[in-house]
Short mmCIF file of C-alpha atoms and ligand atoms in Angstrom, two decimals:
data_model
loop_
_atom_site.label_atom_id
_atom_site.label_comp_id
_atom_site.label_asym_id
_atom_site.label_seq_id
_atom_site.Cartn_x
_atom_site.Cartn_y
_atom_site.Cartn_z
CA MET P 1 57.50 -30.44 52.82
CA ALA P 2 54.47 -30.48 54.08
CA GLU P 3 52.76 -33.50 55.20
CA PRO P 4 53.45 -35.95 52.62
CA TRP P 5 50.45 -37.32 50.31
CA THR P 6 50.03 -41.13 48.47
CA THR P 7 49.30 -41.28 45.11
CA THR P 8 48.01 -44.94 42.93
CA GLY P 9 49.32 -42.73 39.96
CA ALA P 10 47.22 -41.01 37.66
CA THR P 11 46.29 -38.90 34.20
CA VAL P 12 45.21 -35.30 35.06
CA TRP P 13 43.28 -34.51 31.09
CA PHE P 14 43.20 -31.09 30.18
CA THR P 15 40.95 -30.73 27.29
CA GLY P 16 39.74 -27.47 26.08
CA LEU P 17 39.89 -23.96 23.90
CA SER P 18 43.26 -22.17 23.73
CA GLY P 19 44.06 -20.14 26.30
CA ALA P 20 41.90 -21.36 28.36
CA GLY P 21 44.18 -21.84 31.44
CA LYS P 22 45.34 -25.36 30.77
CA THR P 23 48.76 -24.35 31.38
CA THR P 24 48.05 -21.97 34.43
CA ILE P 25 46.14 -25.00 36.38
CA SER P 26 48.40 -27.53 35.37
CA GLU P 27 51.28 -25.40 37.03
CA ILE P 28 49.37 -24.54 40.02
CA LEU P 29 48.30 -28.63 40.60
CA ALA P 30 51.59 -29.51 39.98
CA ARG P 31 53.34 -27.31 42.35
CA ASN P 32 50.92 -27.63 45.08
CA LEU P 33 51.58 -31.95 44.74
CA ARG P 34 55.12 -31.49 44.96
CA GLU P 35 55.06 -29.54 48.48
CA HIS P 36 53.23 -32.89 49.38
CA ASP P 37 56.13 -35.27 48.10
CA VAL P 38 53.66 -36.40 45.27
CA ARG P 39 55.36 -37.11 41.87
CA VAL P 40 54.35 -35.34 39.01
CA GLU P 41 54.90 -34.93 35.25
CA ILE P 42 53.35 -32.10 33.24
CA LEU P 43 52.77 -32.77 29.63
CA ASP P 44 52.03 -29.55 27.86
CA GLY P 45 50.73 -29.17 24.03
CA ASP P 46 53.02 -26.28 23.40
CA VAL P 47 56.02 -28.36 25.49
CA VAL P 48 55.26 -31.86 23.00
CA ARG P 49 54.86 -29.77 19.95
CA GLU P 50 58.73 -29.15 20.08
CA ASN P 51 59.84 -32.40 20.31
CA LEU P 52 58.17 -35.36 21.05
CA SER P 53 56.09 -34.50 18.28
CA LYS P 54 57.68 -32.35 16.56
CA GLY P 55 56.85 -31.87 13.03
CA LEU P 56 53.75 -32.22 13.26
CA GLY P 57 50.80 -30.03 12.15
CA PHE P 58 47.28 -29.01 12.75
CA SER P 59 45.53 -31.58 10.71
CA LYS P 60 42.48 -33.91 11.82
CA GLU P 61 45.07 -36.55 11.48
CA ASP P 62 48.33 -34.75 13.09
CA ARG P 63 46.33 -34.02 16.13
CA ASP P 64 45.40 -37.10 17.07
CA ILE P 65 48.39 -38.86 16.80
CA ASN P 66 50.45 -36.29 19.15
CA ILE P 67 47.23 -36.77 20.96
CA ARG P 68 48.07 -40.50 21.12
CA ARG P 69 51.28 -40.47 22.34
CA ILE P 70 50.78 -37.16 25.19
CA GLY P 71 48.30 -40.39 26.30
CA PHE P 72 51.51 -43.63 25.83
CA VAL P 73 52.94 -41.64 28.15
CA CYS P 74 50.80 -40.54 30.83
CA ASP P 75 50.18 -44.33 30.68
CA LEU P 76 53.59 -45.28 31.28
CA LEU P 77 53.59 -42.94 34.19
CA SER P 78 50.32 -42.78 35.28
CA ARG P 79 51.24 -46.71 36.32
CA ASN P 80 53.99 -46.08 38.32
CA GLY P 81 53.14 -44.18 40.08
CA VAL P 82 53.73 -40.77 39.31
CA ILE P 83 50.47 -38.11 38.42
CA ALA P 84 50.78 -37.39 34.99
CA ILE P 85 49.36 -34.28 33.72
CA ALA P 86 48.40 -33.10 29.33
CA ALA P 87 47.96 -30.07 28.65
CA ALA P 88 46.95 -29.87 25.23
CA ILE P 89 43.63 -29.12 23.50
CA SER P 90 42.49 -32.31 22.21
CA PRO P 91 40.04 -31.02 20.49
CA TYR P 92 38.38 -34.09 18.76
CA ARG P 93 36.06 -36.48 21.17
CA GLU P 94 36.64 -39.87 19.29
CA VAL P 95 40.60 -39.95 20.30
CA ARG P 96 40.42 -38.37 23.51
CA ASP P 97 37.63 -41.42 24.57
CA GLU P 98 40.78 -43.48 22.85
CA VAL P 99 43.46 -42.32 25.13
CA ARG P 100 40.83 -42.20 28.66
CA SER P 101 40.40 -46.43 27.76
CA ASN P 102 44.06 -46.98 27.56
CA THR P 103 45.22 -45.24 30.16
CA THR P 104 45.63 -46.21 33.55
CA ASN P 105 43.23 -43.55 36.56
CA PHE P 106 42.20 -41.27 33.94
CA LEU P 107 40.67 -38.20 35.41
CA GLU P 108 39.85 -35.06 32.77
CA VAL P 109 39.21 -31.81 33.09
CA TYR P 110 37.73 -29.58 30.98
CA ALA P 111 39.04 -26.49 31.25
CA ARG P 112 35.95 -24.69 29.42
CA CYS P 113 35.93 -20.39 28.49
CA PRO P 114 33.32 -18.61 26.10
CA ILE P 115 34.95 -17.68 23.11
CA ASP P 116 34.47 -13.46 23.59
CA VAL P 117 36.16 -14.12 26.51
CA LEU P 118 38.87 -15.84 25.32
CA SER P 119 39.78 -13.02 22.34
CA ASP P 120 39.35 -10.86 24.86
CA ARG P 121 42.68 -12.11 26.46
CA ASP P 122 44.39 -13.64 23.62
CA VAL P 123 47.56 -14.90 26.26
CA LYS P 124 49.62 -15.60 22.54
CA GLY P 125 48.52 -12.90 20.60
CA LEU P 126 46.46 -15.56 18.93
CA TYR P 127 43.24 -14.92 18.66
CA LYS P 128 43.46 -11.85 16.78
CA LYS P 129 45.35 -13.66 14.32
CA ALA P 130 42.45 -16.60 13.27
CA LEU P 131 39.50 -13.92 13.68
CA ALA P 132 41.42 -11.91 11.07
CA GLY P 133 41.37 -15.48 8.19
CA GLU P 134 45.73 -15.42 9.39
CA ILE P 135 45.52 -18.60 11.02
CA LYS P 136 44.12 -21.72 9.30
CA ASN P 137 43.13 -24.80 11.59
CA PHE P 138 42.49 -22.39 14.74
CA THR P 139 40.98 -24.58 17.22
CA GLY P 140 37.29 -22.60 18.33
CA VAL P 141 37.89 -19.82 14.98
CA SER P 142 38.56 -21.56 11.91
CA ASP P 143 38.53 -25.34 12.84
CA PRO P 144 36.38 -28.18 15.23
CA TYR P 145 36.63 -27.80 19.05
CA GLU P 146 33.78 -31.30 20.62
CA GLU P 147 33.30 -30.50 24.20
CA PRO P 148 33.18 -33.22 26.37
CA LEU P 149 29.93 -34.93 27.16
CA ASN P 150 31.14 -36.83 30.34
CA SER P 151 34.63 -35.31 32.03
CA GLU P 152 34.62 -35.71 35.57
CA LEU P 153 34.85 -32.28 36.19
CA VAL P 154 34.46 -29.14 34.61
CA VAL P 155 35.84 -25.88 35.31
CA ASP P 156 34.67 -22.36 34.23
CA THR P 157 37.47 -20.27 33.99
CA ASP P 158 36.32 -17.43 33.43
CA ARG P 159 34.91 -17.19 36.63
CA GLY P 160 36.72 -18.82 39.29
CA THR P 161 41.00 -18.60 40.26
CA PRO P 162 43.51 -20.79 38.69
CA GLU P 163 43.86 -21.82 42.28
CA GLU P 164 40.47 -22.84 43.09
CA TYR P 165 40.34 -24.85 40.42
CA ALA P 166 43.55 -26.82 41.17
CA ASP P 167 41.98 -27.58 44.93
CA ARG P 168 38.81 -29.17 42.58
CA ILE P 169 41.50 -31.12 40.52
CA VAL P 170 43.09 -32.83 43.54
CA ASP P 171 39.76 -33.05 45.36
CA ALA P 172 38.36 -35.48 42.43
CA LEU P 173 41.71 -37.27 41.97
CA GLU P 174 41.07 -38.24 45.65
CA GLU P 175 37.31 -38.80 45.24
CA LYS P 176 38.53 -41.30 42.28
CA GLY P 177 40.55 -43.17 45.40
CA TYR P 178 43.55 -42.08 43.24
CA LEU P 179 45.15 -39.86 46.31
CA SER P 180 44.67 -39.87 49.52
CA ARG P 181 45.42 -36.78 51.84
CA ARG P 182 45.79 -38.70 54.84
CA PRO P 183 49.22 -39.86 55.57
CA ALA P 184 50.50 -43.50 54.48
CA PRO P 185 51.57 -45.38 56.89
CA ALA P 186 55.49 -45.63 56.43
CA ALA P 187 56.09 -49.10 54.31
CA ALA P 188 53.29 -47.69 52.10
CA ARG P 189 55.32 -45.07 51.06
CA HIS P 190 57.12 -46.14 47.24
CA ASP P 191 60.35 -44.70 48.77
CA GLU P 192 59.91 -46.98 51.77
CA VAL P 193 59.37 -49.68 50.29
CA PRO P 194 62.33 -52.74 50.87
CA ALA P 195 64.30 -53.90 47.75
P1 ADP B 201 45.81 -22.97 28.15
O1 ADP B 201 47.05 -23.61 28.59
O2 ADP B 201 44.81 -23.30 27.93
O3 ADP B 201 46.33 -21.71 26.42
P2 ADP B 201 47.16 -20.74 29.31
O4 ADP B 201 47.06 -21.25 30.91
O5 ADP B 201 48.47 -20.82 29.43
O6 ADP B 201 46.13 -21.47 28.98
O7 ADP B 201 46.74 -19.45 29.11
C1 ADP B 201 45.27 -18.97 30.11
C2 ADP B 201 45.85 -17.14 30.85
O8 ADP B 201 43.90 -17.10 31.05
C3 ADP B 201 46.25 -17.30 31.44
O9 ADP B 201 46.83 -15.40 31.26
C4 ADP B 201 45.62 -17.23 33.03
O10 ADP B 201 46.62 -16.02 33.78
C5 ADP B 201 44.19 -16.26 32.71
N1 ADP B 201 43.52 -16.80 33.10
C6 ADP B 201 42.06 -16.01 34.09
N2 ADP B 201 41.79 -16.99 35.58
C7 ADP B 201 42.04 -17.77 34.71
C8 ADP B 201 40.77 -18.97 35.25
N3 ADP B 201 40.23 -19.33 36.11
N4 ADP B 201 41.59 -20.65 35.30
C9 ADP B 201 43.09 -20.23 34.70
N5 ADP B 201 43.07 -19.96 33.43
C10 ADP B 201 43.34 -18.17 33.92
#
């Protein structure tokens, strides 16, 4: 185990189109944080839609409900000393900002990538279908994506590497005061507080 880092708990909220790299960067970030004894949970949009939000569709109303649910869980986690990482498209600005104002230590990361690069990547084979008109309500093609105006961090995933961006997020967490890479005094560590 590497030197432990300390955290107040925080929510790292990714937003961006399908295939932009939210999951990829989240997993690297989570691995790096866990390596330093930081408790982390990932709420991945694709996974959440199979359980917490099973049955919801892709209308604006259902997307907003999905995002509010993810935000609710992120707040529970982040106020209990966990770094919660949300990796869902979250296309609508208003509900993102609502979650921002209801969530402890919120840090928004916009995973930005041009649509032509995404349709070349086509990780899940969805762009081809969406561009052929076979998927209704596909964000960025046949459904809106409202770009964030005030993200704490924008990562252009057609340029740098996921590893580099995961490091940038750790830097941003530290700048915000949500994470410290300095060794903690023993008494301040969550696992050493007397009962
Ligand atoms: P999302 O979770 O946003 O839908 P994924 O993480 O599932 O996206 O897919 C992103 C794809 O893009 C992966 O295949 C990943 O390897 C690739 N990729 C290429 N460059 C980057 C980068 N700089 N950051 C993140 N992903 C990248």
